[in-house]
């Protein structure tokens, strides 16, 4: 037995031994070292091994699994020649990282797989279920392409495969070792598939200034006072949009030459050694400091952080002989904003809209050896209604392909006739040819099952018919091809808990002259969507009530800089809430976020614009809408349309055009038509907060998407006198006017609260606007809002009122709450604060009381009873202190120090238990709840003692040593009995030892103006947060310590591996 690894193939230990396995079953691959194999703990899977190789760092790259038919005893088979066929591959995971051999490092929680109720450490490999029985070699290998020179770690074993299949690998799919891979010792790349995607997030130098240092500008803007001597670059940037403008006659012609402006920052000879070293994704503004003065240049609406200014990013790119003849693209997932790119002092192009992803072709400007890349960004004041961030805040890539390749976002997969028995899959492919010769191309696409947790491409389940096409020289427009195939017994994608988010991947390969020109993977899911005007949304025939939230793009203390773990944490907490849907408010999300919601099974409304031609802020998108609405909308849909999570496209949010009659409707029609052209399977909509049913605007929309109008705006006595839109509940009127259109609430509630803050007296209403008066729920001095969860903006409604109106109108598909998490900016009602009060979850990720109100509604089977407020009120002895309980129970009895305060039953339209006349006395508050007469859930809160100690709790104790993985550590202030002090505000200092760093702290207080990077943070109502990041490639133990004057300190230890 041999793996045919050139030069140092090792002999098999027992070449006559076979592992028996049935075709279709799964085997488990584990890596370990012989010299570490002694004294394995009892019960471990590998007898005789002392430990897994946690320190093995040469372990990041693609994973490949091949098999070869021995055609007899494998001990006589040397594996030479074209005898190997691939059964599995795993490339980059979500977030742009390769697998790090976690299966070789004893990680049993994330990379393990389950069999028979136990979790095994290892990498799962499915043997093709239709494979012909016989003796096979299996070859599992890891390709360390990030090392120089490239290294390969193959491992082989004998398999005795049983079963009833008769499939053998076609001759054209067989490969040999060595010879399948092309390596070059001068470069870290491996030519595997004709396509290489390389992260270039490291090695950047950065400069930011609030003054224009180069006299460049995309176009004139209202905030530019001195327009003299400015060079306008718009004519050079507009051609970057041409691939997304359908009418060739409207394509922009690039001016000849380069702009007549000498810019030192784009020159290779410029000395940037004094600039800041940064790693992408990068948000320059989040480190602060906050503007705390009155009337600052950046106010509370945009987060009081220094987002404004011009920035430059510079980086070297090295091209080797391996890159010759390639087409090389720069792919930027998001840069805020007015991005302009130079390579070797040549202006390549750019993209103004900071939320969209875009591509530029670097090929004409590249040379062998060292190249100078420079990117300029321009962030104006008054450009957003919330915190936009600043910088290249998402991932950046180089994509290297052959001149003939699959175009950008060049596959489009839809499904039809979906049933448990079969589904028809339709595939459209666009091919690009940048080459100087015509050639005949063969196009082949296979469909495989996909394990989204591990990134493993599993067995093939279907294939599309092969086709050949001639790509002509100088073919400017991509060539389009259409295919259809059938998947039998499809594993459908759908939202948990009643369905599973199963995924597939279509692997498309281009062949010419007996070699692979390109390989392109398209993840997708098979599901049916029905938009029923009388019922709501049906997924795979099942009615799914939308339990959604709105999410802005920032990640709290990390700002706009995308981080996969931070985003995943947000989704995990939302999933525990019971949420099943996200509205991406109000802009395209990071691509990795859509991969996550696909994997976790969330439904998504994907949104792109907050304004059109009518402005909301002086420097917002309305300035570039006329030139960019088409390329922005088309590129957005092409990027995202293969994601099964997306149920609708939103091309506008509360736009001013909704009430401008035929003029606004004409703009809406223009955008809706683009949606229909780019995706024939999903509806297009725009969210309305003012349009009426008899206006032209809603006629254009495929879905009726209402913001706050459904439950009514300022329509009850507590809201009388507040200025703004006033309307009764509009669900019935829109349903009557549009009986064939599904209605959903794209924004509901807009309720306000500060975690753990309670003010007295408490309103008797079920919904009331925040006021700075007794019983009004607000305190302008502390800038806090009461957490009794009854208070809202003047245009909003409490959760209780929203639930009532949704129940009265069951044809409404569901809701998207504003908002899931607090976010930077828009701190209504106190714009001297930094962040919003809207969230069900605060900015640090701590659950507000409202979390449990929604949980009781959205997870009615969860045995939970949540009591509010806390019960430590030394200044309220003898005073009325109302007690509320959130639970899915239908009856509850409250006890104070053992004495019943009454047993209450929920009546229709009641969503909480209220005891409004409880007189405070210290001690213990206990609730016992019942459902259908049976005990349901109990809970207790008690009066706490003096603060005595700190407690640290990490969300994960083992994290990847990749330089981007995070641990979110909660610090709690406790009394001697271990109870959280509910009003504690102790100053806490954090320190760290080991291969990590503290990158931010927070506490969820919207009024806290201490910069996020500070290592000292006051607890807010008992809690604070510290965020730790690993160092790339450095494993080991990380110890985090928290200290506070007068309190016992606390430590927590993390493992980076």
XYZ file of N, CA and C in Angstrom, residues 200-366:
501
model
N -6.130 38.695 0.843
C -5.063 39.693 0.994
C -5.445 40.669 2.102
N -5.895 40.106 3.218
C -6.309 40.933 4.358
C -5.142 41.452 5.183
N -3.960 40.863 5.009
C -2.815 41.270 5.829
C -1.844 42.119 5.014
N -0.938 42.792 5.742
C 0.133 43.525 5.087
C -0.223 44.909 4.608
N -1.249 45.522 5.160
C -1.688 46.845 4.710
C -1.101 47.948 5.575
N -0.841 49.078 4.933
C -0.500 50.334 5.625
C -1.669 51.294 5.429
N -1.953 52.087 6.482
C -3.187 52.867 6.499
C -2.918 54.294 6.973
N -3.588 55.240 6.309
C -3.561 56.652 6.700
C -4.967 57.202 6.620
N -5.357 57.978 7.637
C -6.646 58.650 7.601
C -6.454 60.109 7.993
N -7.118 60.999 7.276
C -7.049 62.430 7.566
C -8.422 63.037 7.363
N -8.715 64.076 8.134
C -10.007 64.747 7.991
C -9.984 65.820 6.909
N -8.788 66.108 6.376
C -8.672 67.060 5.287
C -8.288 66.323 4.019
N -8.689 66.876 2.899
C -8.382 66.243 1.620
C -6.891 66.394 1.325
N -6.123 65.308 1.353
C -4.678 65.431 1.202
C -4.202 65.396 -0.244
N -5.122 65.148 -1.190
C -4.694 64.886 -2.564
C -5.510 65.630 -3.612
N -6.524 66.406 -3.148
C -7.389 67.179 -4.048
C -8.120 66.298 -5.057
N -8.398 65.075 -4.679
C -9.202 64.181 -5.507
C -10.606 64.091 -4.928
N -11.576 63.797 -5.779
C -12.946 63.582 -5.316
C -13.706 62.834 -6.406
N -14.628 61.995 -5.983
C -15.442 61.286 -6.970
C -16.293 62.269 -7.760
N -17.016 63.117 -7.052
C -17.852 64.145 -7.666
C -18.114 65.203 -6.605
N -18.548 66.362 -7.036
C -18.822 67.440 -6.088
C -19.992 67.067 -5.195
N -19.927 67.496 -3.916
C -20.951 67.174 -2.926
C -21.291 68.426 -2.131
N -22.438 68.409 -1.456
C -22.815 69.591 -0.666
C -21.839 69.943 0.433
N -21.092 68.966 0.978
C -20.203 69.263 2.098
C -18.850 69.812 1.652
N -18.604 69.860 0.337
C -17.315 70.340 -0.168
C -17.429 71.838 -0.399
N -16.804 72.597 0.478
C -16.911 74.056 0.397
C -15.912 74.659 -0.582
N -14.700 74.115 -0.586
C -13.665 74.625 -1.479
C -13.520 73.683 -2.670
N -14.148 74.043 -3.791
C -14.158 73.176 -4.959
C -13.037 73.496 -5.945
N -12.236 74.468 -5.594
C -11.157 74.884 -6.492
C -10.047 73.839 -6.477
N -9.502 73.575 -7.635
C -8.356 72.682 -7.809
C -8.664 71.215 -7.515
N -9.935 70.866 -7.412
C -10.282 69.464 -7.214
C -10.280 68.728 -8.556
N -9.788 67.502 -8.551
C -9.852 66.648 -9.737
C -10.979 65.648 -9.537
N -11.979 65.702 -10.419
C -13.145 64.822 -10.325
C -12.845 63.519 -11.072
N -12.966 62.392 -10.357
C -12.587 61.095 -10.919
C -13.785 60.269 -11.388
N -14.965 60.826 -11.306
C -16.171 60.088 -11.698
C -16.062 59.460 -13.089
N -15.557 60.142 -14.109
C -15.496 59.512 -15.439
C -14.643 58.253 -15.475
N -13.659 58.141 -14.615
C -12.814 56.944 -14.585
C -13.427 55.826 -13.740
N -14.348 56.193 -12.839
C -14.948 55.204 -11.945
C -16.195 54.576 -12.563
N -16.982 55.351 -13.274
C -18.240 54.839 -13.819
C -18.087 53.580 -14.667
N -17.038 53.427 -15.476
C -16.939 52.195 -16.276
C -16.851 50.911 -15.451
N -16.514 51.009 -14.180
C -16.485 49.819 -13.330
C -17.865 49.182 -13.220
N -18.909 49.948 -13.542
C -20.275 49.448 -13.418
C -20.780 48.760 -14.673
N -20.037 48.769 -15.756
C -20.575 48.356 -17.052
C -21.094 46.924 -17.089
N -20.474 46.012 -16.359
C -20.931 44.618 -16.375
C -22.338 44.472 -15.811
N -22.816 45.485 -15.129
C -24.133 45.408 -14.497
C -25.096 46.452 -15.066
N -24.802 46.923 -16.252
C -25.716 47.791 -17.002
C -26.130 47.009 -18.232
N -27.406 46.663 -18.328
C -27.851 45.728 -19.363
C -27.774 46.282 -20.777
N -28.046 47.553 -20.942
C -28.058 48.155 -22.271
C -26.643 48.584 -22.644
N -26.012 47.914 -23.623
C -24.634 48.301 -23.995
C -24.513 49.758 -24.412
N -25.600 50.322 -24.926
C -25.552 51.718 -25.349
C -25.364 52.665 -24.164
N -25.673 52.187 -22.965
C -25.529 53.024 -21.771
C -24.220 52.769 -21.025
N -23.372 51.911 -21.596
C -22.081 51.665 -20.945
C -21.230 52.933 -20.968
N -20.440 53.083 -19.929
C -19.607 54.270 -19.793
C -18.257 54.033 -20.464
N -17.813 55.025 -21.196
C -16.515 54.951 -21.862
C -15.458 55.600 -20.977
N -14.398 54.873 -20.740
C -13.324 55.390 -19.904
C -12.529 56.439 -20.677
N -12.234 57.558 -20.045
C -11.389 58.554 -20.713
C -10.009 57.975 -21.035
N -9.426 58.468 -22.077
C -8.070 58.017 -22.407
C -7.082 58.571 -21.379
N -6.054 57.791 -21.131
C -5.032 58.240 -20.193
C -5.486 58.145 -18.756
N -4.730 58.791 -17.892
C -5.026 58.809 -16.471
C -5.327 60.235 -16.044
N -5.987 60.403 -14.896
C -6.284 61.772 -14.438
C -5.016 62.608 -14.303
N -5.149 63.853 -14.671
C -4.000 64.763 -14.650
C -3.761 65.261 -13.232
N -3.310 64.347 -12.397
C -3.052 64.696 -11.002
C -1.978 63.751 -10.486
N -0.913 64.286 -10.019
C 0.159 63.485 -9.464
C -0.162 63.204 -7.997
N -0.382 61.952 -7.695
C -0.755 61.556 -6.347
C 0.381 60.729 -5.756
N 1.087 61.235 -4.785
C 2.251 60.493 -4.260
C 1.874 59.151 -3.649
N 0.662 59.051 -3.075
C 0.300 57.837 -2.347
C 0.179 56.622 -3.254
N 0.039 56.808 -4.550
C -0.136 55.672 -5.456
C 1.196 55.210 -6.044
N 2.261 55.917 -5.758
C 3.567 55.592 -6.324
C 4.261 54.511 -5.499
N 4.939 53.609 -6.184
C 5.674 52.548 -5.489
C 6.796 53.108 -4.631
N 7.324 54.269 -5.013
C 8.448 54.860 -4.280
C 8.033 55.636 -3.047
N 6.729 55.821 -2.839
C 6.275 56.593 -1.683
C 6.608 55.849 -0.390
N 7.111 56.564 0.583
C 7.494 55.983 1.870
C 6.298 56.012 2.818
N 5.695 54.852 3.055
C 4.549 54.767 3.960
C 4.931 54.135 5.299
N 6.193 54.182 5.635
C 6.670 53.505 6.854
C 6.093 54.123 8.124
N 5.634 55.372 8.050
C 5.055 55.999 9.237
C 3.552 55.754 9.347
N 2.984 55.107 8.344
C 1.558 54.810 8.386
C 1.286 53.658 9.353
N 0.035 53.497 9.701
C -0.365 52.450 10.637
C -0.455 51.102 9.920
N 0.069 50.052 10.546
C -0.097 48.690 10.034
C -1.468 48.176 10.456
N -2.251 47.708 9.496
C -3.591 47.217 9.811
C -3.843 45.911 9.082
N -4.750 45.147 9.636
C -5.256 43.926 9.025
C -6.734 44.125 8.730
N -7.152 43.690 7.578
C -8.554 43.783 7.197
C -9.302 42.555 7.723
N -10.613 42.691 7.900
C -11.460 43.877 7.818
C -11.108 44.915 8.890
N -11.269 46.185 8.519
C -10.783 47.276 9.364
C -11.797 48.415 9.360
N -12.181 48.849 10.563
C -13.051 50.009 10.736
C -12.253 51.053 11.511
N -11.859 52.110 10.809
C -10.973 53.075 11.462
C -11.662 53.861 12.579
N -12.987 53.969 12.523
C -13.688 54.884 13.426
C -14.009 54.264 14.780
N -14.097 52.935 14.859
C -14.670 52.330 16.058
C -13.807 52.533 17.296
N -12.508 52.769 17.111
C -11.660 52.955 18.297
C -11.881 54.315 18.953
N -12.612 55.213 18.269
C -12.948 56.491 18.857
C -11.827 57.515 18.751
N -11.838 58.485 19.661
C -12.759 58.620 20.791
C -14.141 59.128 20.359
N -15.101 58.979 21.271
C -16.436 59.492 21.018
C -16.431 61.023 21.094
N -17.250 61.629 20.262
C -17.503 63.065 20.381
C -18.530 63.258 21.496
N -18.149 63.944 22.551
C -19.038 64.115 23.702
C -19.595 65.524 23.822
N -19.110 66.439 22.987
C -19.574 67.821 23.089
C -20.966 67.986 22.465
N -21.582 69.104 22.731
C -22.846 69.416 22.077
C -22.603 69.773 20.619
N -23.521 69.381 19.778
C -23.457 69.673 18.339
C -22.111 69.277 17.724
N -21.694 68.030 17.875
C -20.420 67.611 17.289
C -20.541 67.445 15.782
N -19.411 67.310 15.122
C -19.426 67.133 13.673
C -20.107 65.826 13.289
N -19.980 64.798 14.146
C -20.708 63.544 13.975
C -21.549 63.343 15.230
N -22.857 63.443 15.075
C -23.748 63.384 16.219
C -24.180 61.975 16.565
N -25.143 61.895 17.473
C -25.608 60.598 17.940
C -26.186 59.728 16.846
N -26.784 60.351 15.836
C -27.380 59.571 14.763
C -26.391 58.659 14.069
N -25.132 59.098 13.961
C -24.088 58.298 13.320
C -23.097 57.746 14.349
N -23.516 57.724 15.628
C -22.737 57.037 16.641
C -21.697 57.852 17.364
N -21.605 59.167 17.074
C -20.646 60.043 17.753
C -19.199 59.563 17.628
N -18.909 58.865 16.563
C -17.555 58.377 16.316
C -16.980 59.026 15.062
N -15.657 59.115 14.943
C -15.023 59.865 13.851
C -15.011 59.087 12.529
N -16.177 58.946 11.935
C -16.276 58.201 10.675
C -15.833 59.030 9.481
N -15.775 60.362 9.627
C -15.554 61.238 8.484
C -14.087 61.297 8.105
N -13.811 61.544 6.829
C -12.433 61.753 6.411
C -12.060 60.974 5.163
N -10.823 61.212 4.748
C -10.215 60.519 3.613
C -9.250 59.483 4.174
N -9.239 58.300 3.595
C -8.267 57.293 4.030
C -7.597 56.676 2.812
N -6.369 56.226 3.040
C -5.598 55.501 2.023
C -5.124 54.188 2.619
N -5.215 53.128 1.816
C -4.666 51.815 2.161
C -3.663 51.426 1.076
N -2.488 50.972 1.495
C -1.457 50.558 0.542
C -0.959 49.154 0.891
N -0.655 48.395 -0.177
C -0.167 47.028 0.015
C 0.607 46.591 -1.222
N 1.637 45.764 -1.018
C 2.382 45.187 -2.131
C 1.696 43.894 -2.590
N 1.719 43.668 -3.894
C 1.287 42.406 -4.485
C 2.459 41.839 -5.273
N 2.783 40.579 -5.023
C 3.893 39.953 -5.732
C 3.354 38.931 -6.720
N 3.738 39.093 -7.979
C 3.334 38.178 -9.035
C 4.539 37.355 -9.478
N 4.338 36.040 -9.629
C 5.411 35.144 -10.047
C 5.101 34.576 -11.427
N 6.032 33.727 -11.903
C 5.837 33.106 -13.213
C 4.555 32.285 -13.259
N 4.138 31.762 -12.111
C 2.903 30.980 -12.062
C 1.702 31.823 -12.466
N 1.756 33.136 -12.221
C 0.630 34.025 -12.505
C 0.590 34.492 -13.955
N 1.650 34.235 -14.696
C 1.674 34.680 -16.084
C 0.561 34.004 -16.872
N -0.089 34.793 -17.699
C -1.177 34.271 -18.508
C -2.499 34.193 -17.792
N -2.533 34.513 -16.502
C -3.767 34.475 -15.730
C -4.514 35.807 -15.835
N -5.814 35.743 -15.623
C -6.614 36.940 -15.392
C -6.758 37.081 -13.885
N -6.427 38.248 -13.373
C -6.367 38.436 -11.921
C -7.282 39.592 -11.528
N -8.219 39.266 -10.652
C -9.216 40.238 -10.205
C -8.973 40.618 -8.742
N -9.330 41.849 -8.433
C -9.413 42.314 -7.058
C -10.880 42.298 -6.659
N -11.223 41.534 -5.621
C -12.597 41.442 -5.127
C -12.673 42.075 -3.746
N -13.483 43.109 -3.622
C -13.650 43.816 -2.353
C -15.083 43.606 -1.887
N -15.245 43.003 -0.713
C -16.579 42.691 -0.205
C -17.298 43.910 0.343
N -16.556 44.954 0.723
C -17.187 46.171 1.212
C -16.144 47.169 1.674
N -16.263 48.412 1.209
C -15.346 49.486 1.596
C -16.150 50.770 1.700
N -16.058 51.450 2.822
C -16.885 52.619 3.115
C -16.044 53.897 2.989
N -16.283 54.684 2.034
C -17.097 54.566 0.833
C -16.352 55.306 -0.278
N -16.974 55.407 -1.480
C -16.337 56.021 -2.647
C -14.954 55.409 -2.900
N -14.907 54.079 -2.936
C -13.631 53.391 -3.132
C -13.065 53.675 -4.518
N -11.755 53.950 -4.574
C -11.021 54.143 -5.815
C -9.714 53.376 -5.701
N -9.364 52.645 -6.749
C -8.244 51.707 -6.686
C -7.195 52.055 -7.731
N -5.938 52.145 -7.287
C -4.795 52.328 -8.173
C -3.895 51.102 -8.094
N -3.307 50.719 -9.212
C -2.281 49.690 -9.239
C -1.118 50.204 -10.067
N 0.049 50.239 -9.451
C 1.252 50.751 -10.115
C 1.007 52.130 -10.719
N 0.340 52.983 -9.917
C 0.043 54.383 -10.265
C -1.004 54.535 -11.348
N -1.653 53.436 -11.751
C -2.741 53.506 -12.727
C -4.074 53.416 -11.997
N -4.988 54.339 -12.302
C -6.327 54.305 -11.728
C -7.112 53.179 -12.397
N -7.402 52.128 -11.635
C -8.075 50.950 -12.182
C -9.579 51.160 -12.259
N -10.177 51.695 -11.201
C -11.622 51.901 -11.138
C -12.049 52.071 -9.705
N -13.342 51.817 -9.429
C -13.838 51.980 -8.074
C -15.320 51.698 -7.982
N -15.855 51.971 -6.804
C -17.291 51.746 -6.551
C -17.707 52.653 -5.400
N -18.665 53.579 -5.623
C -19.007 54.544 -4.568
C -19.776 53.969 -3.375
N -20.740 53.051 -3.647
C -21.636 52.594 -2.580
C -20.871 51.694 -1.628
N -20.772 52.111 -0.376
C -19.912 51.437 0.575
C -20.378 50.073 1.011
N -21.651 49.728 0.769
C -22.167 48.452 1.237
C -22.093 47.342 0.190
N -21.852 47.687 -1.062
C -21.880 46.663 -2.099
C -20.500 46.036 -2.301
N -20.502 44.786 -2.738
C -19.270 44.108 -3.126
C -18.985 44.406 -4.591
N -17.694 44.448 -4.960
C -17.368 44.753 -6.350
C -16.042 44.132 -6.733
N -15.830 44.063 -8.049
C -14.634 43.446 -8.626
C -14.006 44.389 -9.631
N -12.666 44.403 -9.651
C -11.907 45.144 -10.651
C -10.863 44.218 -11.267
N -10.657 44.363 -12.566
C -9.681 43.554 -13.284
C -8.320 44.237 -13.203
N -7.393 43.597 -12.497
C -6.051 44.153 -12.332
C -5.103 43.763 -13.459
N -5.498 42.792 -14.272
C -4.581 42.170 -15.234
C -3.829 43.167 -16.109
N -4.489 44.172 -16.694
C -3.736 45.071 -17.599
C -2.629 45.868 -16.922
N -2.672 45.958 -15.606
C -1.745 46.834 -14.895
C -0.693 46.071 -14.096
N -0.785 44.733 -14.099
C 0.141 43.929 -13.312
C 1.446 43.678 -14.053
